[in-house]
Short mmCIF file of C-alpha atoms and ligand atoms in Angstrom, two decimals:
data_model
loop_
_atom_site.label_atom_id
_atom_site.label_comp_id
_atom_site.label_asym_id
_atom_site.label_seq_id
_atom_site.Cartn_x
_atom_site.Cartn_y
_atom_site.Cartn_z
CA UNK A 44 -0.63 0.25 0.47
CA UNK A 45 1.56 3.47 -0.47
CA UNK A 46 2.65 5.54 2.16
CA UNK A 47 1.75 9.51 2.31
CA UNK A 48 5.74 11.29 2.00
CA UNK A 49 4.07 14.85 1.17
CA UNK A 50 1.49 15.97 -0.37
CA UNK A 51 1.00 14.50 -3.12
CA UNK A 52 3.94 12.27 -3.10
CA UNK A 53 3.82 8.39 -1.80
CA UNK A 54 6.29 5.73 -1.17
CA UNK A 55 6.03 2.98 -2.79
CA UNK A 56 8.69 1.11 -2.70
CA UNK A 57 10.25 -2.34 0.01
CA UNK A 58 11.33 -3.15 2.47
CA UNK A 59 13.90 -6.10 2.04
CA UNK A 60 14.10 -7.25 6.48
CA UNK A 61 16.16 -10.81 5.50
CA UNK A 62 18.05 -8.58 3.27
CA UNK A 63 22.05 -10.27 4.92
CA UNK A 64 23.86 -9.06 2.11
CA UNK A 65 23.87 -7.08 -0.69
CA UNK A 66 26.22 -6.73 -4.36
CA UNK A 67 26.05 -10.74 -4.02
CA UNK A 68 28.04 -10.71 -0.68
CA UNK A 69 30.31 -8.79 -0.79
CA UNK A 70 28.33 -6.14 1.72
CA UNK A 71 27.25 -7.11 4.90
CA UNK A 72 23.50 -5.74 5.97
CA UNK A 73 22.80 -6.59 9.38
CA UNK A 74 19.89 -4.95 9.42
CA UNK A 75 18.03 -5.43 5.66
CA UNK A 76 17.12 -2.98 3.28
CA UNK A 77 14.60 -1.03 1.49
CA UNK A 78 14.38 -0.43 -2.00
CA UNK A 79 12.44 3.60 -1.56
CA UNK A 80 10.36 3.97 -4.96
CA UNK A 81 8.15 7.10 -4.90
CA UNK A 82 4.73 7.85 -6.88
CA UNK A 83 4.15 11.71 -7.11
CA UNK A 84 0.09 12.37 -8.32
CA UNK A 85 -0.23 16.05 -9.59
CA UNK A 86 -1.70 16.60 -13.06
CA UNK A 87 1.51 14.15 -13.87
CA UNK A 88 1.63 10.96 -12.80
CA UNK A 89 5.76 10.34 -11.72
CA UNK A 90 7.57 7.31 -10.95
CA UNK A 91 10.98 7.22 -9.00
CA UNK A 92 13.25 4.96 -9.56
CA UNK A 93 11.51 1.32 -9.24
CA UNK A 94 12.90 -2.03 -6.41
CA UNK A 95 15.36 -5.11 -6.80
CA UNK A 96 14.20 -7.77 -9.40
CA UNK A 97 12.83 -10.32 -6.92
CA UNK A 98 10.30 -8.16 -5.59
CA UNK A 99 9.43 -6.59 -9.74
CA UNK A 100 5.81 -8.83 -9.85
CA UNK A 101 5.65 -7.69 -6.04
CA UNK A 102 5.70 -4.35 -7.00
CA UNK A 103 3.96 -4.05 -10.29
CA UNK A 104 1.04 -5.67 -8.75
CA UNK A 105 0.92 -3.39 -5.73
CA UNK A 106 1.16 -0.42 -7.55
CA UNK A 107 -1.78 -1.37 -10.15
CA UNK A 108 -3.78 -1.78 -7.38
CA UNK A 109 -3.37 2.45 -6.28
CA UNK A 110 -2.98 3.18 -10.01
CA UNK A 111 -4.24 2.46 -13.79
CA UNK A 112 -0.33 1.64 -14.62
CA UNK A 113 -0.78 3.43 -18.27
CA UNK A 114 -1.53 6.61 -15.99
CA UNK A 115 1.66 6.83 -15.70
CA UNK A 116 3.23 9.80 -17.54
CA UNK A 117 6.79 10.10 -16.10
CA UNK A 118 9.03 7.20 -14.78
CA UNK A 119 12.11 9.20 -13.33
CA UNK A 120 15.41 6.22 -13.29
CA UNK A 121 17.77 7.33 -10.84
CA UNK A 122 20.51 4.74 -11.26
CA UNK A 123 20.99 2.09 -13.12
CA UNK A 124 21.35 -0.75 -10.37
CA UNK A 125 19.87 -3.93 -10.47
CA UNK A 126 18.17 -2.64 -6.75
CA UNK A 127 16.78 -0.06 -9.09
CA UNK A 128 15.98 -0.48 -11.78
CA UNK A 129 15.07 -3.99 -11.52
CA UNK A 130 11.04 -3.84 -11.56
CA UNK A 131 11.51 -2.09 -15.01
CA UNK A 132 11.46 -4.63 -17.13
CA UNK A 133 7.50 -6.32 -15.75
CA UNK A 134 6.45 -2.60 -15.71
CA UNK A 135 7.24 -1.72 -18.94
CA UNK A 136 5.61 -4.79 -19.93
CA UNK A 137 2.40 -3.10 -19.31
CA UNK A 138 3.14 0.90 -20.72
CA UNK A 139 6.56 0.21 -23.25
CA UNK A 140 5.98 3.44 -24.36
CA UNK A 141 6.07 6.25 -21.32
CA UNK A 142 8.92 7.85 -21.49
CA UNK A 143 12.44 7.42 -18.68
CA UNK A 144 13.31 10.23 -17.83
CA UNK A 145 17.43 8.92 -17.30
CA UNK A 146 20.87 10.67 -17.50
CA UNK A 147 22.70 9.38 -21.06
CA UNK A 148 25.17 7.04 -19.14
CA UNK A 149 21.63 5.14 -17.70
CA UNK A 150 20.17 4.70 -20.92
CA UNK A 151 23.40 2.20 -21.36
CA UNK A 152 23.26 0.82 -17.85
CA UNK A 153 19.93 0.78 -18.75
CA UNK A 154 20.64 -1.01 -21.86
CA UNK A 155 23.31 -2.96 -20.71
CA UNK A 156 21.50 -4.81 -18.82
CA UNK A 157 18.64 -5.52 -20.18
CA UNK A 158 18.50 -5.07 -23.32
CA UNK A 159 15.47 -2.85 -24.15
CA UNK A 160 14.93 0.30 -26.49
CA UNK A 161 12.53 2.06 -24.58
CA UNK A 162 11.69 5.53 -24.29
CA UNK A 163 14.75 7.21 -22.96
CA UNK A 164 14.59 10.78 -22.20
CA UNK A 165 18.47 11.86 -21.53
CA UNK A 166 18.96 15.29 -18.92
CA UNK A 167 20.97 16.58 -17.94
CA UNK A 168 21.66 18.85 -15.06
CA UNK A 169 20.11 21.82 -14.54
CA UNK A 170 16.89 20.03 -17.34
CA UNK A 171 13.84 19.90 -15.44
CA UNK A 172 9.59 18.67 -16.87
CA UNK A 173 6.98 20.19 -15.30
CA UNK A 174 4.50 17.91 -13.79
CA UNK A 175 1.68 20.42 -13.46
CA UNK A 176 0.25 22.35 -10.35
CA UNK A 177 3.27 24.75 -10.75
CA UNK A 178 5.71 22.16 -9.70
CA UNK A 179 8.38 20.95 -12.06
CA UNK A 180 11.30 17.82 -11.44
CA UNK A 181 14.40 19.70 -11.76
CA UNK A 182 17.04 17.40 -12.27
CA UNK A 183 21.02 16.98 -11.32
CA UNK A 184 23.46 14.42 -12.28
CA UNK A 185 25.19 12.20 -9.53
CA UNK A 186 28.16 11.42 -11.34
CA UNK A 187 29.98 8.20 -9.64
CA UNK A 188 28.13 9.10 -6.18
CA UNK A 189 28.11 6.36 -7.59
CA UNK A 190 27.45 5.05 -10.48
CA UNK A 191 28.35 7.19 -13.86
CA UNK A 192 23.88 7.07 -14.03
CA UNK A 193 23.57 8.21 -10.98
CA UNK A 194 20.99 11.25 -10.56
CA UNK A 195 19.18 13.14 -8.42
CA UNK A 196 15.82 14.66 -8.79
CA UNK A 197 14.76 17.77 -6.71
CA UNK A 198 10.93 18.34 -6.33
CA UNK A 199 10.15 22.27 -6.41
CA UNK A 200 7.41 23.52 -4.05
CA UNK A 201 7.69 20.44 -1.61
CA UNK A 202 10.74 20.74 -1.63
CA UNK A 203 11.91 17.14 -1.98
CA UNK A 204 15.23 15.89 -3.49
CA UNK A 205 14.83 12.02 -4.42
CA UNK A 206 19.32 12.05 -3.86
CA UNK A 207 18.63 7.68 -4.67
CA UNK A 208 21.98 5.97 -3.23
CA UNK A 209 23.65 9.38 -1.63
CA UNK A 210 22.40 9.71 2.22
CA UNK A 211 20.86 6.72 2.27
CA UNK A 212 21.37 3.25 4.72
CA UNK A 213 20.58 0.12 4.42
CA UNK A 214 18.06 -0.43 7.34
CA UNK A 215 14.83 -2.31 6.79
CA UNK A 216 11.89 -0.32 9.86
CA UNK A 217 8.03 0.02 10.11
CA UNK A 218 8.25 3.42 9.35
CA UNK A 219 9.71 5.90 6.29
CA UNK A 220 10.82 9.00 8.72
CA UNK A 221 14.20 10.13 10.20
CA UNK A 222 12.89 10.63 13.83
CA UNK A 223 10.45 7.80 13.65
CA UNK A 224 14.08 5.62 13.19
CA UNK A 225 16.29 4.27 16.27
CA UNK A 226 18.99 6.87 16.25
CA UNK A 227 21.96 4.81 17.18
CA UNK A 228 20.17 1.99 14.43
CA UNK A 229 20.18 5.40 11.69
CA UNK A 230 23.77 6.51 11.96
CA UNK A 231 25.84 3.69 12.29
CA UNK A 232 24.28 2.10 9.53
CA UNK A 233 24.47 5.88 7.43
CA UNK A 234 28.16 5.95 7.86
CA UNK A 235 29.05 1.94 7.68
CA UNK A 236 27.08 2.76 3.70
CA UNK A 237 29.51 5.52 3.76
CA UNK A 238 32.12 3.74 4.13
CA UNK A 239 32.03 0.59 2.22
CA UNK A 240 30.70 2.40 -0.72
CA UNK A 241 31.11 6.14 -1.46
CA UNK A 242 34.49 6.80 0.44
CA UNK A 243 36.30 5.97 -2.77
CA UNK A 244 34.51 9.09 -4.31
CA UNK A 245 35.47 11.45 -1.59
CA UNK A 246 36.43 14.41 -3.89
CA UNK A 247 33.74 14.16 -6.21
CA UNK A 248 31.08 14.33 -3.40
CA UNK A 249 32.96 17.60 -1.72
CA UNK A 250 32.80 19.23 -5.33
CA UNK A 251 28.57 17.71 -5.41
CA UNK A 252 27.77 18.96 -2.06
CA UNK A 253 29.23 22.36 -3.16
CA UNK A 254 27.11 22.59 -6.75
CA UNK A 255 24.14 21.80 -4.22
CA UNK A 256 24.82 24.24 -1.33
CA UNK A 257 24.94 26.32 -3.83
CA UNK A 258 21.63 25.87 -6.21
CA UNK A 259 20.43 27.04 -3.01
CA UNK A 260 17.34 24.49 -3.30
CA UNK A 261 15.29 25.09 -0.68
CA UNK A 262 15.62 21.34 0.95
CA UNK A 263 13.42 19.72 3.23
CA UNK A 264 12.73 16.41 3.17
CA UNK A 265 16.12 14.02 0.99
CA UNK A 266 14.49 10.69 0.66
CA UNK A 267 17.23 8.29 -0.08
CA UNK A 268 16.63 5.40 -2.41
CA UNK A 269 17.69 2.89 1.04
CA UNK A 270 16.79 3.12 3.93
CA UNK A 271 14.87 6.24 6.35
CA UNK A 272 13.55 9.06 5.12
CA UNK A 273 15.85 12.66 5.73
CA UNK A 274 12.09 14.87 7.36
CA UNK A 275 13.77 16.12 10.24
CA UNK A 276 15.98 18.51 10.01
CA UNK A 277 17.25 15.96 6.20
CA UNK A 278 20.48 19.19 6.42
CA UNK A 279 21.96 16.79 9.40
CA UNK A 280 22.80 14.03 6.95
CA UNK A 281 24.08 16.51 3.78
CA UNK A 282 26.74 18.07 7.60
CA UNK A 283 27.69 14.59 7.80
CA UNK A 284 29.17 13.82 4.51
CA UNK A 285 31.27 17.74 4.22
CA UNK A 286 32.08 15.92 7.49
CA UNK A 287 33.18 12.18 6.24
CA UNK A 288 34.54 13.22 2.76
CA UNK A 289 37.28 15.22 3.91
CA UNK A 290 39.48 11.95 4.61
CA UNK A 291 37.38 11.33 8.21
CA UNK A 292 39.15 9.98 11.41
CA UNK A 293 38.27 10.65 15.25
CA UNK A 294 40.58 10.00 17.92
CA UNK A 295 40.82 6.03 17.21
CA UNK A 296 42.81 3.26 16.13
CA UNK A 297 41.95 0.11 15.43
CA UNK A 298 44.17 -3.38 15.88
CA UNK A 299 43.36 -5.56 12.99
CA UNK A 300 44.78 -8.74 12.95
CA UNK A 301 44.07 -12.75 12.44
CA UNK A 302 45.88 -15.34 14.28
CA UNK A 303 47.17 -19.15 13.32
CA UNK A 304 48.07 -20.32 17.08
CA UNK A 305 47.25 -17.49 19.19
CA UNK A 306 50.54 -15.47 19.13
CA UNK A 307 49.70 -12.71 16.92
CA UNK A 308 46.26 -12.71 18.79
CA UNK A 309 48.21 -12.14 21.94
CA UNK A 310 50.71 -9.44 20.04
CA UNK A 311 47.67 -7.38 19.06
CA UNK A 312 45.89 -7.20 22.48
CA UNK A 313 49.18 -6.13 24.23
CA UNK A 314 49.73 -3.38 21.34
CA UNK A 315 46.18 -2.26 23.16
CA UNK A 316 47.31 -2.55 26.19
CA UNK A 317 50.64 -0.05 25.39
CA UNK A 318 47.92 2.24 23.75
CA UNK A 319 46.50 3.09 26.52
CA UNK A 320 48.95 3.05 28.75
CA UNK A 321 50.75 5.80 26.58
CA UNK A 322 47.28 7.75 25.65
CA UNK A 323 44.21 7.32 28.40
CA UNK A 324 41.89 9.50 25.52
CA UNK A 325 42.53 7.74 22.99
CA UNK A 326 39.80 4.77 21.39
CA UNK A 327 41.23 2.26 20.86
CA UNK A 328 39.89 -0.81 19.56
CA UNK A 329 40.50 -5.23 18.34
CA UNK A 330 38.96 -6.83 15.51
CA UNK A 331 39.87 -10.39 15.06
CA UNK A 332 39.19 -10.59 11.17
CA UNK A 333 38.28 -14.23 11.29
CA UNK A 334 35.64 -13.72 14.21
CA UNK A 335 34.44 -10.46 12.77
CA UNK A 336 32.26 -8.84 9.39
CA UNK A 337 34.73 -7.19 7.21
CA UNK A 338 32.93 -4.15 6.70
CA UNK A 339 31.56 -3.35 10.04
CA UNK A 340 36.08 -3.66 10.54
CA UNK A 341 36.27 -0.89 6.98
CA UNK A 342 33.44 1.19 9.27
CA UNK A 343 35.87 1.20 12.50
CA UNK A 344 38.78 1.79 9.77
CA UNK A 345 36.84 4.59 8.44
CA UNK A 346 36.56 6.21 11.66
CA UNK A 347 40.72 5.50 12.75
CA UNK A 348 43.34 7.73 12.20
CA UNK A 349 45.80 4.44 12.72
CA UNK A 350 45.36 0.88 11.57
CA UNK A 351 47.15 -1.01 13.31
CA UNK A 352 47.55 -4.79 11.13
CA UNK A 353 48.94 -7.96 12.42
CA UNK A 354 49.31 -11.80 10.58
CA UNK A 355 51.62 -14.63 11.01
CA UNK A 356 54.09 -15.38 9.14
CA UNK A 357 52.77 -18.32 6.73
CA UNK A 358 54.61 -19.34 3.29
CA UNK A 359 56.64 -16.80 3.36
CA UNK A 360 53.75 -14.35 3.36
CA UNK A 361 50.23 -13.20 5.37
CA UNK A 362 47.30 -15.09 5.78
CA UNK A 363 44.85 -14.62 3.31
CA UNK A 364 41.69 -13.49 5.29
CA UNK A 365 44.73 -10.67 5.92
CA UNK A 366 45.76 -9.96 2.23
CA UNK A 367 42.15 -9.67 1.50
CA UNK A 368 41.01 -6.99 3.90
CA UNK A 369 43.17 -5.34 2.67
CA UNK A 370 42.89 -5.74 -0.68
CA UNK A 371 39.43 -4.03 0.30
CA UNK A 372 40.80 -1.17 2.36
CA UNK A 373 42.80 -0.27 -1.04
CA UNK A 374 39.74 -0.07 -3.10
CA UNK A 375 37.92 1.97 -0.44
CA UNK A 376 40.66 5.02 -1.52
CA UNK A 377 41.35 5.65 2.21
CA UNK A 378 43.74 9.23 2.97
CA UNK A 379 45.32 10.39 6.01
CA UNK A 380 45.60 7.74 7.76
CA UNK A 381 48.69 5.52 9.39
CA UNK A 382 49.59 2.21 9.96
CA UNK A 383 51.85 -0.18 11.73
CA UNK A 384 52.79 -3.76 11.45
CA UNK A 385 53.32 -7.22 13.09
CA UNK A 386 52.76 -10.58 13.52
CA UNK A 387 54.23 -13.74 14.38
CA UNK A 388 56.87 -16.17 13.65
CA UNK A 389 58.07 -19.50 13.39
CA UNK A 390 60.47 -19.81 10.85
CA UNK A 391 61.61 -16.97 7.95
CA UNK A 392 58.80 -13.89 9.59
CA UNK A 393 58.79 -12.14 6.86
CA UNK A 394 54.60 -11.47 7.38
CA UNK A 395 55.51 -7.77 8.64
CA UNK A 396 58.00 -6.47 5.94
CA UNK A 397 54.47 -7.79 3.06
CA UNK A 398 51.87 -6.06 5.98
CA UNK A 399 54.03 -2.93 5.73
CA UNK A 400 53.99 -3.08 2.25
CA UNK A 401 50.58 -3.76 1.23
CA UNK A 402 49.43 -1.11 3.59
CA UNK A 403 52.09 1.38 2.54
CA UNK A 404 50.77 -0.22 -1.59
CA UNK A 405 46.93 0.20 0.05
CA UNK A 406 47.34 4.96 0.50
CA UNK A 407 48.96 4.16 4.44
CA UNK A 408 51.35 6.16 6.13
CA UNK A 409 54.04 3.45 8.02
CA UNK A 410 54.80 5.08 10.48
CA UNK A 411 57.22 2.27 12.63
CA UNK A 412 59.79 -0.90 10.88
CA UNK A 413 56.19 -3.27 13.27
CA UNK A 414 56.82 -5.87 15.39
CA UNK A 415 58.18 -9.87 14.81
CA UNK A 416 57.79 -11.37 17.03
CA UNK A 417 59.94 -15.27 17.15
CA UNK A 418 57.80 -18.39 17.73
CA UNK A 419 55.35 -17.96 20.85
CA UNK A 420 55.10 -14.87 22.79
CA UNK A 421 57.19 -14.48 26.30
CA UNK A 422 56.89 -11.98 28.95
CA UNK A 423 59.98 -10.75 27.88
CA UNK A 424 58.57 -10.05 24.08
CA UNK A 425 54.75 -8.55 25.77
CA UNK A 426 56.29 -5.99 27.52
CA UNK A 427 58.10 -5.90 24.55
CA UNK A 428 54.77 -5.61 22.43
CA UNK A 429 53.61 -3.05 24.72
CA UNK A 430 56.06 -0.95 24.27
CA UNK A 431 55.33 -0.90 20.49
CA UNK A 432 51.61 -0.08 21.99
CA UNK A 433 52.93 3.61 23.52
CA UNK A 434 55.13 4.23 20.94
CA UNK A 435 52.45 3.94 18.14
CA UNK A 436 50.21 5.53 20.80
CA UNK A 437 52.84 8.58 20.02
CA UNK A 438 53.21 8.69 16.56
FE1 FEO B 1270 21.54 1.17 -4.90
FE2 FEO B 1270 23.79 1.84 -5.93
O1 FEO B 1270 22.26 0.34 -6.16
#
């Protein structure tokens, strides 16, 4: 059933309470998500985005209960990724000639995925369509936030920014709005979304935020394509994005490792102890990659000023869990963060060298030669690990 957002604007999306993985299995979504589609019923009827493919038939059936599908005048496809365009093929079977407003890149992605020559109407930033009753939809290209085809649309008079992925969160909720949500869940999922999806595009995002601000749009509601709609002080999430887009960090150090026989684990705990002894203000968090969700750890890396990374030596190298995590950090293009390495070894002991090279290659400033420990840490080695932690805290 459609749910009112404001005046003649309704939510017609899908809440996915069961979703636990997204982008294949790349991104954890512990609290589900939603695919937000919007229906505007002015003199013209406009549909903004659809839902993910598995819910396509359900979406079209529900929409047909609300309106005669042939009465849809315009479709706006803000983004071609399947979680928003996935119901287009099912919908377009009913209304094959309806114009789809989208960017030139969205034509490529929609054609590339669905192999259909629908009635695409290409728009650029500043282009607008009149939807009656004096209202217009103004389009804003959001290229690389986070796909080349991404776009937002602003509805005048109602002052709603349909922002698509930007400002979203993977969070299933029974209510629509931010003032009705669990605030901890909302902001955790918002920062996790930013850290794991948008961080590589920080510089583009900074320019885009400036551009949107310079357009002087009187934004009263930010209607995202995932999770909660921002209606209570919607600019609070824009301000958060401004902070996050500027190589964000808190006074936090993350110790991230994997271990085989708990020697490297013991080092991690002793290093944490040393950091705490040297600096009682810094927040220290310790993560065994085998026991923690990688996307949650990425969120903590995003918040950290320093990452202390650990692996025992295996086959003259590091454990694949740690190598994979460093690869993920590299993809996410963190900037302005420091790194140091540690690890136990029995024979040749290359792990710290490999970790240092890998972290430098991933864009971190390696601030120490690292700490290597032969065999399991004895009392002296544990003291040395504590001292290493103290040194890291001071760097
Ligand atoms: Fe929510 Fe980029 O799709």
